[in-house]
Coordinates of C-alpha atoms in Angstrom, one line a residue:
X1 CA -51.7 -63.5 -34.4
X2 CA -52.8 -61.7 -31.2
X3 CA -52.7 -58.0 -31.3
X4 CA -50.9 -56.1 -28.6
X5 CA -52.8 -53.8 -26.2
X6 CA -51.0 -50.8 -27.8
X7 CA -52.3 -51.8 -31.2
X8 CA -55.8 -52.2 -29.8
X9 CA -55.7 -48.8 -28.2
X10 CA -54.5 -47.2 -31.5
X11 CA -57.2 -49.0 -33.4
X12 CA -59.8 -47.8 -30.9
X13 CA -58.6 -44.2 -31.1
X14 CA -58.5 -44.3 -34.9
X15 CA -62.0 -45.7 -35.0
X16 CA -63.3 -43.0 -32.6
X17 CA -61.6 -40.2 -34.5
X18 CA -63.0 -41.6 -37.8
X19 CA -66.6 -41.7 -36.4
X20 CA -66.4 -38.2 -35.1
X21 CA -64.9 -37.0 -38.4
X22 CA -67.6 -38.7 -40.4
X23 CA -70.4 -37.3 -38.4
X24 CA -69.1 -33.8 -38.6
X25 CA -68.4 -34.2 -42.3
X26 CA -72.1 -34.9 -43.0
X27 CA -73.8 -32.8 -40.3
X28 CA -71.8 -29.5 -40.5
X29 CA -72.3 -28.8 -44.3
X30 CA -76.0 -29.7 -44.0
X31 CA -76.5 -27.4 -41.0
X32 CA -74.7 -24.5 -42.8
X33 CA -76.8 -24.9 -45.9
X34 CA -80.0 -25.0 -43.9
X35 CA -79.0 -22.0 -41.8
X36 CA -78.0 -19.9 -44.8
X37 CA -81.1 -20.8 -46.8
X38 CA -83.4 -20.0 -43.9
X39 CA -81.8 -16.7 -43.2
X40 CA -81.7 -15.7 -46.9
X41 CA -85.1 -16.8 -48.1
X42 CA -87.6 -17.2 -45.2
X43 CA -89.5 -14.5 -43.5
X44 CA -90.0 -14.1 -39.8
X45 CA -92.2 -16.9 -38.3
X46 CA -92.2 -20.3 -36.7
X47 CA -90.6 -22.1 -39.7
X48 CA -87.5 -19.9 -39.8
X49 CA -87.2 -19.9 -36.0
X50 CA -87.2 -23.7 -35.9
X51 CA -84.8 -24.2 -38.9
X52 CA -82.4 -21.6 -37.5
X53 CA -82.4 -23.0 -34.0
X54 CA -82.0 -26.6 -35.1
X55 CA -79.3 -25.8 -37.7
X56 CA -77.3 -23.7 -35.3
X57 CA -77.7 -26.4 -32.6
X58 CA -76.3 -29.0 -34.9
X59 CA -73.4 -26.7 -35.8
X60 CA -72.6 -26.1 -32.2
X61 CA -72.8 -29.9 -31.6
X62 CA -70.3 -30.4 -34.4
X63 CA -67.9 -27.9 -32.9
X64 CA -68.3 -29.6 -29.5
X65 CA -67.6 -33.0 -31.0
X66 CA -64.4 -31.7 -32.7
X67 CA -63.4 -30.1 -29.3
X68 CA -63.9 -33.4 -27.5
X69 CA -61.9 -35.2 -30.2
X70 CA -59.0 -32.8 -29.9
X71 CA -58.8 -32.9 -26.1
X72 CA -59.4 -36.7 -25.7
X73 CA -57.7 -38.3 -28.7
X74 CA -56.0 -35.3 -30.3
X75 CA -52.6 -35.8 -31.8
X76 CA -50.3 -34.5 -34.5
X77 CA -51.1 -35.5 -38.0
X78 CA -48.1 -38.0 -38.1
X79 CA -49.6 -39.9 -35.2
X80 CA -53.1 -40.0 -36.7
X81 CA -51.6 -41.2 -40.0
X82 CA -49.7 -43.9 -38.2
X83 CA -52.8 -45.0 -36.3
X84 CA -54.7 -45.2 -39.6
X85 CA -51.9 -47.3 -41.1
X86 CA -51.9 -49.7 -38.2
X87 CA -55.7 -50.0 -38.3
X88 CA -55.7 -50.7 -42.0
X89 CA -52.9 -53.2 -41.8
X90 CA -54.8 -56.0 -40.2
X91 CA -56.5 -57.2 -43.3
X92 CA -56.3 -61.0 -44.0
X93 CA -54.4 -62.4 -46.9
X94 CA -51.0 -61.2 -45.9
X95 CA -49.5 -64.6 -46.6
X96 CA -49.6 -63.6 -50.3
X97 CA -48.3 -60.0 -50.3
X98 CA -47.3 -60.1 -54.0
X99 CA -50.8 -60.9 -55.1
X100 CA -53.0 -58.4 -56.9
X101 CA -56.4 -58.3 -55.1
X102 CA -59.3 -59.2 -57.4
X103 CA -61.3 -56.2 -56.1
X104 CA -60.3 -52.7 -55.0
X105 CA -62.2 -50.4 -52.7
X106 CA -63.8 -47.1 -53.7
X107 CA -63.4 -43.9 -51.8
X108 CA -66.8 -43.0 -50.3
X109 CA -65.7 -41.1 -47.2
X110 CA -62.7 -39.2 -48.7
X111 CA -64.9 -38.1 -51.5
X112 CA -67.7 -37.1 -49.1
X113 CA -65.2 -35.0 -47.1
X114 CA -64.1 -33.2 -50.2
X115 CA -67.6 -32.4 -51.3
X116 CA -68.6 -31.4 -47.7
X117 CA -65.7 -28.9 -47.6
X118 CA -66.6 -27.5 -51.0
X119 CA -70.3 -27.1 -49.9
X120 CA -69.5 -25.7 -46.5
X121 CA -67.1 -23.0 -47.4
X122 CA -69.3 -21.0 -49.8
X123 CA -72.3 -21.4 -47.5
X124 CA -70.2 -20.1 -44.6
X125 CA -69.0 -17.0 -46.5
X126 CA -72.5 -16.3 -47.8
X127 CA -74.0 -16.7 -44.3
X128 CA -71.5 -14.3 -42.7
X129 CA -72.2 -11.7 -45.4
X130 CA -76.0 -11.8 -45.0
X131 CA -75.7 -11.9 -41.2
X132 CA -73.6 -8.8 -41.3
X133 CA -75.9 -6.8 -43.7
X134 CA -79.2 -8.1 -42.4
X135 CA -81.9 -6.0 -40.7
X136 CA -83.9 -8.7 -38.9
X137 CA -85.7 -6.2 -36.6
X138 CA -88.3 -4.0 -38.3
X139 CA -89.9 -3.0 -35.1
X140 CA -92.9 -4.2 -33.1
X141 CA -95.3 -2.4 -35.4
X142 CA -94.1 -4.4 -38.4
X143 CA -94.5 -7.6 -36.5
X144 CA -98.1 -6.7 -35.5
X145 CA -98.9 -5.7 -39.1
X146 CA -97.4 -9.0 -40.3
X147 CA -99.5 -11.1 -37.9
X148 CA -102.7 -9.2 -39.0
X149 CA -102.1 -9.8 -42.7
X150 CA -100.7 -6.5 -44.0
X151 CA -100.8 -5.4 -47.6
X152 CA -98.6 -2.9 -49.5
X153 CA -99.8 0.1 -51.5
X154 CA -98.9 3.6 -52.5
X155 CA -100.3 6.4 -50.3
X156 CA -99.9 10.2 -50.4
X157 CA -97.7 12.0 -47.8
X158 CA -99.7 14.5 -45.7
X159 CA -96.9 15.7 -43.3
X160 CA -93.1 15.5 -42.9
X161 CA -91.4 16.0 -39.6
X162 CA -87.8 15.8 -38.1
X163 CA -86.2 15.5 -41.5
X164 CA -82.4 14.9 -41.6
X165 CA -80.8 15.2 -45.0
X166 CA -77.5 13.5 -46.0
X167 CA -76.1 15.1 -49.1
X168 CA -77.2 17.8 -51.4
X169 CA -79.9 18.3 -54.0
X170 CA -83.1 16.3 -54.6
X171 CA -81.3 13.0 -54.8
X172 CA -79.9 13.3 -51.3
X173 CA -80.8 10.6 -48.8
X174 CA -83.2 11.6 -46.0
X175 CA -84.5 10.3 -42.7
X176 CA -87.8 11.7 -41.6
X177 CA -91.1 11.0 -39.8
X178 CA -93.8 10.8 -42.5
X179 CA -97.6 10.9 -42.0
X180 CA -100.0 9.3 -44.4
X181 CA -103.8 8.8 -44.4
X182 CA -104.9 5.2 -44.3
X183 CA -108.2 4.2 -45.9
X184 CA -111.0 3.9 -43.3
X185 CA -111.8 0.5 -42.0
X186 CA -115.3 0.5 -43.6
X187 CA -113.8 1.0 -47.1
X188 CA -116.0 4.0 -47.9
X189 CA -114.4 6.6 -50.1
X190 CA -116.3 9.5 -48.4
X191 CA -114.9 8.7 -45.0
X192 CA -111.9 10.6 -43.7
X193 CA -108.7 8.6 -43.7
X194 CA -106.9 7.5 -40.5
X195 CA -103.6 9.3 -40.0
X196 CA -100.5 7.0 -39.5
X197 CA -96.9 8.1 -38.9
X198 CA -93.7 6.2 -39.3
X199 CA -90.0 6.9 -39.6
X200 CA -88.2 5.9 -42.9
X201 CA -84.8 6.2 -44.5
X202 CA -85.5 7.2 -48.1
X203 CA -83.1 7.3 -51.0
X204 CA -84.2 10.8 -52.0
X205 CA -85.9 13.7 -50.3
X206 CA -89.7 13.6 -50.2
X207 CA -92.2 16.4 -50.3
X208 CA -95.8 16.7 -48.9
X209 CA -98.1 15.5 -51.6
X210 CA -95.6 12.9 -52.8
X211 CA -96.2 9.2 -52.5
X212 CA -94.6 6.4 -50.5
X213 CA -95.0 2.6 -50.5
X214 CA -96.9 1.8 -47.3
X215 CA -97.6 -1.5 -45.5
X216 CA -100.9 -1.5 -43.5
X217 CA -103.9 -3.7 -42.6
X218 CA -107.0 -2.4 -44.4
X219 CA -109.4 -3.8 -41.8
X220 CA -107.4 -2.4 -38.9
X221 CA -106.0 1.1 -39.7
X222 CA -105.5 1.6 -36.0
X223 CA -102.4 -0.7 -36.1
X224 CA -100.6 2.0 -38.0
X225 CA -98.2 1.5 -40.9
X226 CA -94.6 1.2 -42.1
X227 CA -93.3 2.7 -45.3
X228 CA -90.4 3.6 -47.6
X229 CA -89.8 4.9 -51.0
X230 CA -88.7 1.4 -52.1
X231 CA -91.4 -1.2 -52.4
X232 CA -88.9 -4.1 -51.8
X233 CA -87.9 -2.6 -48.4
X234 CA -91.6 -2.3 -47.3
X235 CA -92.2 -5.9 -48.4
X236 CA -89.1 -6.9 -46.4
X237 CA -90.4 -5.2 -43.3
X238 CA -93.9 -6.7 -43.7
X239 CA -92.6 -10.2 -44.3
X240 CA -90.0 -10.0 -41.7
X241 CA -87.2 -11.1 -44.1
X242 CA -83.6 -10.4 -43.0
X243 CA -82.7 -9.0 -46.4
X244 CA -84.7 -7.8 -49.4
X245 CA -86.0 -10.5 -51.8
X246 CA -83.9 -9.2 -54.7
X247 CA -80.8 -9.2 -52.6
X248 CA -81.5 -12.7 -51.3
X249 CA -81.9 -14.1 -54.7
X250 CA -78.8 -12.5 -56.1
X251 CA -76.8 -13.7 -53.1
X252 CA -78.3 -17.1 -53.3
X253 CA -77.6 -17.3 -57.0
X254 CA -73.9 -16.5 -56.5
X255 CA -73.7 -18.9 -53.6
X256 CA -75.2 -21.8 -55.7
X257 CA -73.1 -21.0 -58.7
X258 CA -69.9 -20.9 -56.7
X259 CA -70.7 -24.2 -55.0
X260 CA -71.6 -25.9 -58.2
X261 CA -68.4 -24.6 -59.9
X262 CA -66.2 -25.9 -57.0
X263 CA -67.9 -29.3 -57.0
X264 CA -67.7 -29.6 -60.8
X265 CA -64.0 -28.8 -60.7
X266 CA -63.4 -31.4 -58.0
X267 CA -65.5 -34.0 -59.9
X268 CA -63.4 -33.4 -63.0
X269 CA -59.9 -33.2 -61.3
X270 CA -60.2 -35.0 -58.0
X271 CA -57.7 -37.8 -58.2
X272 CA -59.0 -39.8 -55.2
X273 CA -62.6 -40.0 -56.4
X274 CA -63.5 -43.5 -57.6
X275 CA -65.8 -46.4 -57.0
X276 CA -65.1 -50.0 -56.2
X277 CA -63.9 -52.0 -59.2
X278 CA -62.4 -55.4 -60.2
X279 CA -58.9 -55.9 -61.4
X280 CA -58.0 -58.1 -64.3
X281 CA -56.5 -58.1 -67.8
X282 CA -54.8 -54.9 -68.8
X283 CA -53.9 -53.8 -65.3
X284 CA -50.2 -52.8 -64.6
X285 CA -48.6 -53.8 -61.3
X286 CA -45.1 -52.7 -60.2
X287 CA -43.3 -53.7 -57.1
X288 CA -42.3 -50.5 -55.3
X289 CA -41.0 -49.2 -52.0
X290 CA -41.9 -45.9 -50.4
X291 CA -38.7 -43.8 -50.0
X292 CA -40.5 -40.7 -48.5
X293 CA -42.3 -37.6 -49.5
X294 CA -41.1 -34.9 -51.8
X295 CA -41.8 -32.7 -54.8
X296 CA -42.2 -33.7 -58.5
X297 CA -42.2 -31.3 -61.4
X298 CA -44.6 -32.6 -64.1
X299 CA -43.7 -30.9 -67.3
X300 CA -44.4 -31.8 -71.0
X301 CA -41.4 -32.7 -73.1
X302 CA -39.6 -29.8 -74.7
X303 CA -40.7 -29.8 -78.4
X304 CA -40.1 -27.0 -80.8
X305 CA -38.2 -23.8 -80.3
X306 CA -40.7 -21.1 -81.0
X307 CA -42.0 -18.8 -78.3
X308 CA -45.6 -20.2 -78.3
X309 CA -44.4 -23.7 -77.6
X310 CA -42.3 -22.5 -74.7
X311 CA -45.3 -20.6 -73.2
X312 CA -47.5 -23.6 -73.5
X313 CA -44.9 -25.7 -71.8
X314 CA -44.8 -23.3 -68.9
X315 CA -48.6 -23.2 -68.6
X316 CA -48.7 -27.0 -68.5
X317 CA -46.0 -27.4 -65.9
X318 CA -47.1 -28.2 -62.4
X319 CA -45.5 -28.9 -59.0
X320 CA -46.9 -32.0 -57.2
X321 CA -46.4 -32.9 -53.5
X322 CA -46.2 -36.6 -53.6
X323 CA -44.9 -39.9 -52.2
X324 CA -41.7 -41.0 -53.9
X325 CA -41.8 -44.7 -54.9
X326 CA -38.7 -46.6 -55.9
X327 CA -39.5 -49.3 -58.5
X328 CA -37.9 -52.7 -57.7
X329 CA -35.3 -53.8 -60.3
X330 CA -34.9 -50.3 -61.8
X331 CA -33.4 -47.0 -60.8
X332 CA -36.7 -45.2 -61.5
X333 CA -38.6 -43.2 -59.0
X334 CA -42.4 -42.8 -59.5
X335 CA -44.3 -39.9 -58.0
X336 CA -47.6 -40.9 -56.4
X337 CA -49.9 -38.0 -55.3
X338 CA -53.3 -37.7 -53.8
X339 CA -55.4 -35.6 -51.4
X340 CA -53.1 -36.0 -48.4
X341 CA -50.1 -34.4 -46.6
X342 CA -47.3 -36.0 -48.6
X343 CA -44.6 -34.9 -46.2
X344 CA -46.3 -36.6 -43.2
X345 CA -47.4 -39.6 -45.2
X346 CA -43.9 -40.0 -46.6
X347 CA -42.5 -40.1 -43.0
X348 CA -45.1 -42.6 -41.8
X349 CA -45.0 -44.9 -44.8
X350 CA -41.2 -44.7 -45.5
X351 CA -39.8 -48.2 -46.1
X352 CA -43.2 -49.8 -46.8
X353 CA -43.2 -52.2 -49.7
X354 CA -46.1 -53.2 -52.0
X355 CA -47.7 -52.9 -55.4
X356 CA -48.4 -49.8 -57.4
X357 CA -51.3 -50.7 -59.7
X358 CA -53.3 -48.9 -62.3
X359 CA -55.2 -49.4 -65.5
X360 CA -53.9 -47.3 -68.4
X361 CA -57.4 -46.3 -69.6
X362 CA -58.5 -45.0 -66.2
X363 CA -57.4 -41.4 -66.4
X364 CA -58.5 -38.1 -65.0
X365 CA -57.1 -34.9 -66.5
X366 CA -53.3 -35.3 -66.7
X367 CA -53.1 -38.3 -64.4
X368 CA -53.6 -42.1 -64.4
X369 CA -55.6 -43.2 -61.3
X370 CA -53.5 -45.5 -59.3
X371 CA -53.6 -47.5 -56.1
X372 CA -50.7 -48.2 -53.7
X373 CA -51.3 -51.5 -52.1
X374 CA -49.1 -52.3 -49.1
X375 CA -47.9 -55.7 -48.3
X376 CA -49.4 -55.2 -44.9
X377 CA -52.9 -55.1 -46.4
X378 CA -53.8 -51.5 -46.9
X379 CA -54.9 -49.7 -50.1
X380 CA -54.1 -46.0 -50.6
X381 CA -55.8 -44.2 -53.6
X382 CA -53.9 -41.6 -55.6
X383 CA -52.6 -40.9 -59.0
X384 CA -49.5 -40.9 -61.2
X385 CA -48.7 -38.4 -64.0
X386 CA -49.8 -40.1 -67.2
X387 CA -46.4 -39.6 -68.9
X388 CA -44.6 -41.1 -65.9
X389 CA -46.9 -44.1 -65.8
X390 CA -46.4 -44.8 -69.5
X391 CA -42.6 -44.7 -69.1
X392 CA -42.6 -46.7 -65.9
X393 CA -44.7 -49.4 -67.5
X394 CA -42.6 -49.6 -70.6
X395 CA -39.3 -49.8 -68.8
X396 CA -40.4 -52.3 -66.1
X397 CA -39.3 -55.9 -66.3
X398 CA -41.9 -58.3 -67.5
X399 CA -42.5 -60.1 -64.2
X400 CA -43.1 -56.8 -62.5
X401 CA -45.9 -56.0 -64.9
X402 CA -47.7 -59.3 -64.4
X403 CA -48.1 -59.9 -60.7
X404 CA -49.9 -63.1 -59.9
X405 CA -53.6 -62.6 -59.1
X406 CA -54.4 -62.7 -55.4
X407 CA -58.0 -63.8 -55.8
X408 CA -58.4 -64.5 -52.1
X409 CA -56.5 -61.5 -50.9
X410 CA -58.4 -58.7 -49.1
X411 CA -57.3 -55.2 -48.5
X412 CA -58.6 -52.3 -46.5
X413 CA -58.8 -48.7 -47.6
X414 CA -56.2 -46.5 -46.0
X415 CA -58.0 -43.3 -45.3
X416 CA -55.2 -41.2 -43.8
X417 CA -57.6 -38.2 -43.3
X418 CA -60.3 -40.1 -41.5
X419 CA -59.4 -38.8 -38.0
X420 CA -59.0 -35.2 -39.2
X421 CA -61.1 -33.9 -36.3
X422 CA -58.4 -35.0 -33.9
X423 CA -55.7 -32.9 -35.7
X424 CA -57.5 -29.5 -35.5
X425 CA -55.0 -27.1 -33.9
X426 CA -56.1 -25.7 -30.6
X427 CA -55.7 -22.1 -31.7
X428 CA -57.9 -22.8 -34.7
X429 CA -60.4 -24.5 -32.4
X430 CA -60.5 -21.4 -30.2
X431 CA -61.0 -19.2 -33.3
X432 CA -63.9 -21.4 -34.4
X433 CA -65.5 -21.2 -30.9
X434 CA -65.3 -17.4 -31.0
X435 CA -66.7 -17.4 -34.6
X436 CA -69.7 -19.6 -33.7
X437 CA -70.4 -17.5 -30.5
X438 CA -70.5 -14.4 -32.7
X439 CA -72.7 -16.1 -35.2
X440 CA -75.1 -17.1 -32.4
X441 CA -75.2 -13.4 -31.2
X442 CA -76.1 -12.2 -34.7
X443 CA -78.8 -14.8 -35.1
X444 CA -80.3 -14.3 -31.6
X445 CA -80.1 -10.5 -31.3
X446 CA -82.5 -8.9 -33.8
X447 CA -81.1 -5.4 -33.3
X448 CA -80.1 -3.5 -36.5
X449 CA -77.1 -1.2 -36.8
X450 CA -73.4 -0.9 -37.7
X451 CA -72.4 -3.3 -35.0
X452 CA -73.6 -6.2 -37.2
X453 CA -70.9 -5.3 -39.8
X454 CA -68.2 -5.3 -37.2
X455 CA -69.4 -8.5 -35.6
X456 CA -69.6 -10.2 -39.0
X457 CA -66.1 -9.2 -39.9
X458 CA -64.8 -10.4 -36.5
X459 CA -66.6 -13.8 -36.8
X460 CA -65.3 -14.4 -40.3
X461 CA -61.7 -13.4 -39.5
X462 CA -61.4 -15.1 -36.1
X463 CA -60.4 -18.5 -37.5
X464 CA -58.0 -16.8 -39.9
X465 CA -56.3 -14.9 -37.1
X466 CA -56.1 -18.1 -35.1
X467 CA -54.3 -19.8 -37.9
X468 CA -51.9 -16.9 -38.3
X469 CA -51.1 -17.1 -34.5
X470 CA -50.4 -20.9 -34.8
X471 CA -48.2 -20.4 -37.9
X472 CA -46.2 -17.7 -36.2
X473 CA -45.7 -19.9 -33.1
X474 CA -44.6 -22.9 -35.2
X475 CA -42.3 -20.9 -37.4
X476 CA -38.6 -21.7 -37.1
X477 CA -36.8 -19.4 -34.7
X478 CA -40.0 -18.5 -32.8
X479 CA -39.7 -18.6 -29.0

């Protein structure tokens, strides 16, 4: 059967949107991880410069690709879902729509998108925090000392000038210009030291005769010195790190733990994560028809009358957004949920007929992993609440539970979210552009100061503000 030009156009747009989405899905999380790790753990130098520039360039390219996708092939989610359905409906084997395929597809790209999002979000939050609190510029003297191979040691204060005290008592913070005597270049103890002055913000007031941690080059005392009452701060200045080593490891540890926790939770609960597998004995297949999208309350049966049982029942009750499937030959409706917009999917797939198939032993958490296989040749992964699946299988007529094998039938994975990049709202895109521009400024301008905190907050909140604007505009009754 020859496809119409409209179908070809929709297929091309779906393919282009999917390719853009896949590239951004892989590249953006990797760029964010590289950028965050370089800014957290690397000192100033060629390696950090190269990594930061390459990672930020890839991030900018990802944003540009999303922008092109939005303005060229952008559409509402219902249109991209419809394009995906038409693209996946051209699988051969439609002459035997009732047959159960011998092999079902896995979900590599939907799973990769979920992991990419769970990796990117913690990295992005961590990056914004360290960009805001970083002090990448320690001055030209620190850079010269770093290039000459500076060391850190404790030296005695010989003079204090221009002291500004913040607070009261000996524990008050202070900013002053301190002078110390550096060892002479020849290393002789009898020689007079070389005076070196620097300005430092200390956590407590200092006195002449006290000691500070000082970074200097023993062979070149003429290069001067940098100092502080905290050794970690001196080492940060000498190495050119954006944040202190202890701070970077604490922030990096939280970042890694949060990322691992999110990925572990998805690995345990994600209902669309699965590999390719063969069908056969033990599989249940029901003839169903999609009636639309809706809500389903999955609650355990009411057993017992004591307060503890009632509390446990409330704790185990959940609301699911799902597709509603009417089982042929019965008056039963089965909820089918997955990682998709059920309202839009219900509108697009309403009226479609096919098979709902699952194996009773393939469970994840409170669900049975299931596949909705359309008569048009597409396969949509999802799940059915375990209790509902058991009741539906027990009540279904015999023939409905034993669909004939379609050994020669082929299906295509229906990835409704493949063209996600084309559905990004334009206000959100504008917020992301603003956010990335601010990020570039924080990376490129080494100046320290309170402006970094304000810029970091603005960059982090810009996409959120854009979403709020879009929500307010699309709200019912808005002009």
